[in-house]
Amino acid sequence: MSTLNNDKLVIAIDGPSGSGKSSVSKAVARKLGAAYLDTGAMYRAITYSVLADGTDLANADAVAQAVRDAKLSISVDPDAELVEIGGVDVTAAIREPRISEQVSTVATNLAARAELVRRQQEIIAANARIVAEGRDITTVVAPDADARILLTASEEARLRRRGLQLGGTQNDAQLATQVLARDAKDSTVVNFTQAADGVMTVDSSELDFEQTIDAVLDAISTATKN
C-alpha cells in the first residue's frame, strides 16, 4: 500500500547545484497536492540581507546572529513563489549572481545552518503534505521523511541546465563558479553527492524534465509502499 494519498506525506529531495531540485520538486509537489519548501532560498535570503546590511561575511558570529535575528518568510505554495526578509520581497533579488557567489559563506556557517535547519523543520512540521528540497534535507532536516531522494546529474548536464535557467547571462567561468565551486564549498559541511542509507538516487543526466518528474514520482511510490 502506498502512502501517496495519505493526509500526511513528507518528501525530502537533495542533490548538487543544477540537478533540477527546485523545478522538479515544485512540479512533484503540484502533482501530489503538497506544499513545497525551497530551503536554498532561505540561505539566499539571509545572504542578501547580510550583504545589504553591510555585515562582514567573514565574521562568523555576526552572520550567525543575523540569521537568528532575521524576520524571514517563505511561501510554501508551489504556484506562488515569495521570499520576504524584514517585510521586503526579495524573491527575484536572491537569484542574482552576486548572491550565488556568496551564499556558501552562510551555508558553511554551522551556527547559521543550525538555526535555518530549525526553521525548516518547523515549516515541515506545520504542513501535513510537503516536498522539501535542499542540500541536507534527506540526512539532517528530514531524515524521517516518507521518501528521501538524491536527485543528481552529470557535471555537463548541470552546467548546461544552470546556463539555460539564467538565460545565457553567465559565461562558462561564471557558471562553473556558481555550480561546481559552490558545491565544493558546501560539501565541506554536508554530503549531497552520495545517497545516505535509505536514500534513493535518481540520475537525470539523460532525462528531460517530464521524465525526471516521472522518475522521482516512481521513486516516491517505491519508497512509500509498505
Short mmCIF file of C-alpha atoms in Angstrom, two decimals:
data_model
loop_
_atom_site.label_atom_id
_atom_site.label_comp_id
_atom_site.label_asym_id
_atom_site.label_seq_id
_atom_site.Cartn_x
_atom_site.Cartn_y
_atom_site.Cartn_z
CA MET A 1 0.00 0.00 0.00
CA SER A 2 1.34 3.44 -0.95
CA THR A 3 1.04 6.45 1.33
CA LEU A 4 0.88 8.90 -1.58
CA ASN A 5 -2.79 9.65 -0.94
CA ASN A 6 -2.50 9.82 2.83
CA ASP A 7 -3.12 13.06 4.70
CA LYS A 8 0.47 13.05 5.97
CA LEU A 9 3.33 12.92 3.47
CA VAL A 10 6.86 14.30 3.73
CA ILE A 11 9.18 14.05 0.73
CA ALA A 12 12.84 15.06 1.03
CA ILE A 13 14.92 15.76 -2.08
CA ASP A 14 18.56 16.81 -2.14
CA GLY A 15 21.40 16.93 -4.64
CA PRO A 16 24.06 19.16 -6.21
CA SER A 17 23.61 22.52 -7.95
CA GLY A 18 21.96 22.36 -11.35
CA SER A 19 20.48 18.90 -10.79
CA GLY A 20 16.96 20.28 -11.17
CA LYS A 21 16.00 20.03 -7.50
CA SER A 22 13.87 23.17 -7.39
CA SER A 23 11.90 22.86 -10.62
CA VAL A 24 11.38 19.12 -10.27
CA SER A 25 10.44 19.32 -6.58
CA LYS A 26 7.96 22.08 -7.30
CA ALA A 27 6.32 20.04 -10.08
CA VAL A 28 6.22 16.95 -7.87
CA ALA A 29 4.56 18.97 -5.10
CA ARG A 30 1.87 20.13 -7.54
CA LYS A 31 1.17 16.57 -8.66
CA LEU A 32 0.95 15.35 -5.06
CA GLY A 33 -1.17 18.28 -3.86
CA ALA A 34 1.57 19.12 -1.39
CA ALA A 35 3.33 22.21 -0.08
CA TYR A 36 6.82 22.99 -1.41
CA LEU A 37 9.82 24.23 0.55
CA ASP A 38 12.91 25.60 -1.20
CA THR A 39 15.43 25.64 1.63
CA GLY A 40 18.12 27.07 -0.61
CA ALA A 41 16.04 30.23 -0.98
CA MET A 42 16.28 30.68 2.79
CA TYR A 43 20.07 30.67 2.64
CA ARG A 44 19.96 33.07 -0.28
CA ALA A 45 17.63 35.43 1.58
CA ILE A 46 19.97 35.55 4.56
CA THR A 47 22.91 36.18 2.24
CA TYR A 48 21.03 39.05 0.60
CA SER A 49 20.16 40.54 3.99
CA VAL A 50 23.69 40.24 5.37
CA LEU A 51 25.15 41.91 2.28
CA ALA A 52 22.51 44.65 2.34
CA ASP A 53 23.27 45.38 5.99
CA GLY A 54 26.98 45.56 5.35
CA THR A 55 27.75 42.70 7.73
CA ASP A 56 31.21 41.22 7.23
CA LEU A 57 30.64 37.76 5.76
CA ALA A 58 33.98 36.70 7.24
CA ASN A 59 32.63 37.40 10.73
CA ALA A 60 31.02 34.03 11.51
CA ASP A 61 29.47 35.20 14.79
CA ALA A 62 27.90 38.26 13.17
CA VAL A 63 26.46 36.17 10.34
CA ALA A 64 25.05 33.63 12.81
CA GLN A 65 23.44 36.42 14.84
CA ALA A 66 21.97 37.91 11.67
CA VAL A 67 20.30 34.56 10.96
CA ARG A 68 18.87 34.35 14.48
CA ASP A 69 17.52 37.91 14.19
CA ALA A 70 16.17 37.53 10.64
CA LYS A 71 12.47 38.07 10.06
CA LEU A 72 12.32 35.56 7.22
CA SER A 73 9.14 34.45 5.46
CA ILE A 74 8.90 31.97 2.62
CA SER A 75 5.86 30.77 0.67
CA VAL A 76 5.24 27.02 0.56
CA ASP A 77 2.73 27.30 -2.28
CA PRO A 78 4.34 25.69 -5.36
CA ASP A 79 2.38 28.12 -7.54
CA ALA A 80 3.26 31.29 -5.63
CA GLU A 81 6.98 31.83 -5.14
CA LEU A 82 7.56 34.52 -2.50
CA VAL A 83 10.52 35.15 -0.21
CA GLU A 84 10.49 38.09 2.18
CA ILE A 85 13.05 39.24 4.69
CA GLY A 86 12.28 42.10 7.02
CA GLY A 87 8.99 42.50 5.15
CA VAL A 88 10.79 43.15 1.85
CA ASP A 89 10.10 40.98 -1.19
CA VAL A 90 13.48 39.56 -2.24
CA THR A 91 12.17 36.73 -4.44
CA ALA A 92 13.95 37.96 -7.58
CA ALA A 93 16.92 39.62 -5.90
CA ILE A 94 18.16 36.44 -4.23
CA ARG A 95 18.72 34.83 -7.64
CA GLU A 96 21.30 37.44 -8.68
CA PRO A 97 24.81 36.10 -9.44
CA ARG A 98 26.32 38.07 -6.56
CA ILE A 99 24.12 36.13 -4.14
CA SER A 100 25.02 32.81 -5.76
CA GLU A 101 28.70 33.68 -5.38
CA GLN A 102 28.40 34.44 -1.65
CA VAL A 103 25.71 32.07 -0.38
CA SER A 104 28.18 29.33 0.55
CA THR A 105 29.60 31.59 3.25
CA VAL A 106 26.27 31.44 5.03
CA ALA A 107 25.67 27.78 4.15
CA THR A 108 29.00 26.71 5.68
CA ASN A 109 28.48 28.70 8.88
CA LEU A 110 27.49 25.91 11.27
CA ALA A 111 25.65 28.14 13.75
CA ALA A 112 23.73 29.84 10.94
CA ARG A 113 22.98 26.48 9.40
CA ALA A 114 21.64 25.10 12.69
CA GLU A 115 19.21 28.00 13.03
CA LEU A 116 17.95 27.64 9.47
CA VAL A 117 17.58 23.88 9.88
CA ARG A 118 15.46 24.55 12.99
CA ARG A 119 13.22 26.88 11.00
CA GLN A 120 12.97 24.43 8.11
CA GLN A 121 11.92 21.64 10.45
CA GLU A 122 9.23 23.91 11.89
CA ILE A 123 7.87 24.61 8.41
CA ILE A 124 7.85 20.90 7.52
CA ALA A 125 6.07 20.03 10.78
CA ALA A 126 3.43 22.69 10.11
CA ASN A 127 2.46 21.18 6.74
CA ALA A 128 0.83 17.76 6.53
CA ARG A 129 1.94 17.17 2.94
CA ILE A 130 5.17 18.77 1.79
CA VAL A 131 8.04 18.33 -0.64
CA ALA A 132 11.21 19.87 0.82
CA GLU A 133 14.37 20.26 -1.21
CA GLY A 134 17.89 21.39 -0.47
CA ARG A 135 21.35 20.05 0.24
CA ASP A 136 20.93 18.30 3.58
CA ILE A 137 17.22 17.53 3.58
CA THR A 138 17.49 13.75 3.45
CA THR A 139 20.12 13.47 6.19
CA VAL A 140 19.75 16.44 8.56
CA VAL A 141 16.49 18.33 8.08
CA ALA A 142 14.07 15.48 7.39
CA PRO A 143 15.83 12.15 7.96
CA ASP A 144 12.48 10.53 8.83
CA ALA A 145 10.70 11.66 5.65
CA ASP A 146 8.37 9.16 3.97
CA ALA A 147 10.61 9.24 0.89
CA ARG A 148 14.17 10.51 0.63
CA ILE A 149 15.67 11.07 -2.80
CA LEU A 150 19.05 12.22 -4.11
CA LEU A 151 18.48 13.92 -7.47
CA THR A 152 21.73 14.07 -9.39
CA ALA A 153 23.06 14.62 -12.91
CA SER A 154 26.37 14.74 -14.71
CA GLU A 155 28.55 17.84 -14.44
CA GLU A 156 27.93 18.64 -18.11
CA ALA A 157 24.16 18.40 -17.73
CA ARG A 158 24.15 20.53 -14.59
CA LEU A 159 26.20 23.31 -16.15
CA ARG A 160 24.00 23.31 -19.26
CA ARG A 161 20.79 23.50 -17.24
CA ARG A 162 22.01 26.28 -14.98
CA GLY A 163 23.08 28.24 -18.05
CA LEU A 164 19.62 27.89 -19.57
CA GLN A 165 17.99 28.77 -16.25
CA LEU A 166 19.96 32.02 -16.17
CA GLY A 167 19.02 32.86 -19.75
CA GLY A 168 22.56 32.72 -21.10
CA THR A 169 23.60 35.70 -18.98
CA GLN A 170 26.62 33.91 -17.49
CA ASN A 171 29.84 32.86 -19.22
CA ASP A 172 31.44 29.44 -18.69
CA ALA A 173 33.65 30.66 -15.85
CA GLN A 174 30.73 32.24 -14.00
CA LEU A 175 28.65 29.09 -14.41
CA ALA A 176 31.49 26.95 -13.09
CA THR A 177 31.75 29.23 -10.06
CA GLN A 178 28.04 29.08 -9.38
CA VAL A 179 27.69 25.34 -9.82
CA LEU A 180 30.96 23.49 -9.24
CA ALA A 181 32.82 25.85 -6.90
CA ARG A 182 29.74 26.31 -4.73
CA ASP A 183 29.25 22.56 -4.49
CA ALA A 184 32.88 22.15 -3.44
CA LYS A 185 32.47 24.72 -0.66
CA ASP A 186 29.15 23.41 0.61
CA SER A 187 30.36 19.81 0.60
CA THR A 188 32.69 20.68 3.47
CA VAL A 189 29.69 20.70 5.83
CA VAL A 190 27.16 18.38 4.21
CA ASN A 191 27.30 15.42 1.83
CA PHE A 192 24.84 15.86 -1.02
CA THR A 193 26.68 13.95 -3.73
CA GLN A 194 26.21 10.41 -2.42
CA ALA A 195 23.00 8.86 -1.18
CA ALA A 196 22.94 8.01 2.51
CA ASP A 197 21.45 4.71 3.69
CA GLY A 198 17.77 4.55 2.77
CA VAL A 199 18.02 7.38 0.24
CA MET A 200 17.07 6.58 -3.36
CA THR A 201 19.09 8.05 -6.24
CA VAL A 202 17.53 9.49 -9.39
CA ASP A 203 20.07 10.37 -12.11
CA SER A 204 18.51 12.83 -14.56
CA SER A 205 21.53 13.22 -16.87
CA GLU A 206 19.76 11.58 -19.81
CA LEU A 207 16.20 12.55 -18.85
CA ASP A 208 14.14 15.53 -19.91
CA PHE A 209 12.09 17.49 -17.40
CA GLU A 210 8.91 15.41 -17.61
CA GLN A 211 10.86 12.16 -17.50
CA THR A 212 12.68 13.36 -14.39
CA ILE A 213 9.39 14.20 -12.68
CA ASP A 214 8.08 10.73 -13.51
CA ALA A 215 11.27 9.11 -12.23
CA VAL A 216 11.01 10.98 -8.93
CA LEU A 217 7.33 10.09 -8.57
CA ASP A 218 8.20 6.45 -9.23
CA ALA A 219 10.91 6.60 -6.57
CA ILE A 220 8.46 8.14 -4.10
CA SER A 221 5.90 5.44 -4.85
CA THR A 222 8.51 2.73 -4.29
CA ALA A 223 9.75 4.29 -1.06
CA THR A 224 6.28 4.68 0.41
CA LYS A 225 4.97 1.18 -0.30
CA ASN A 226 4.51 -0.85 2.85
#
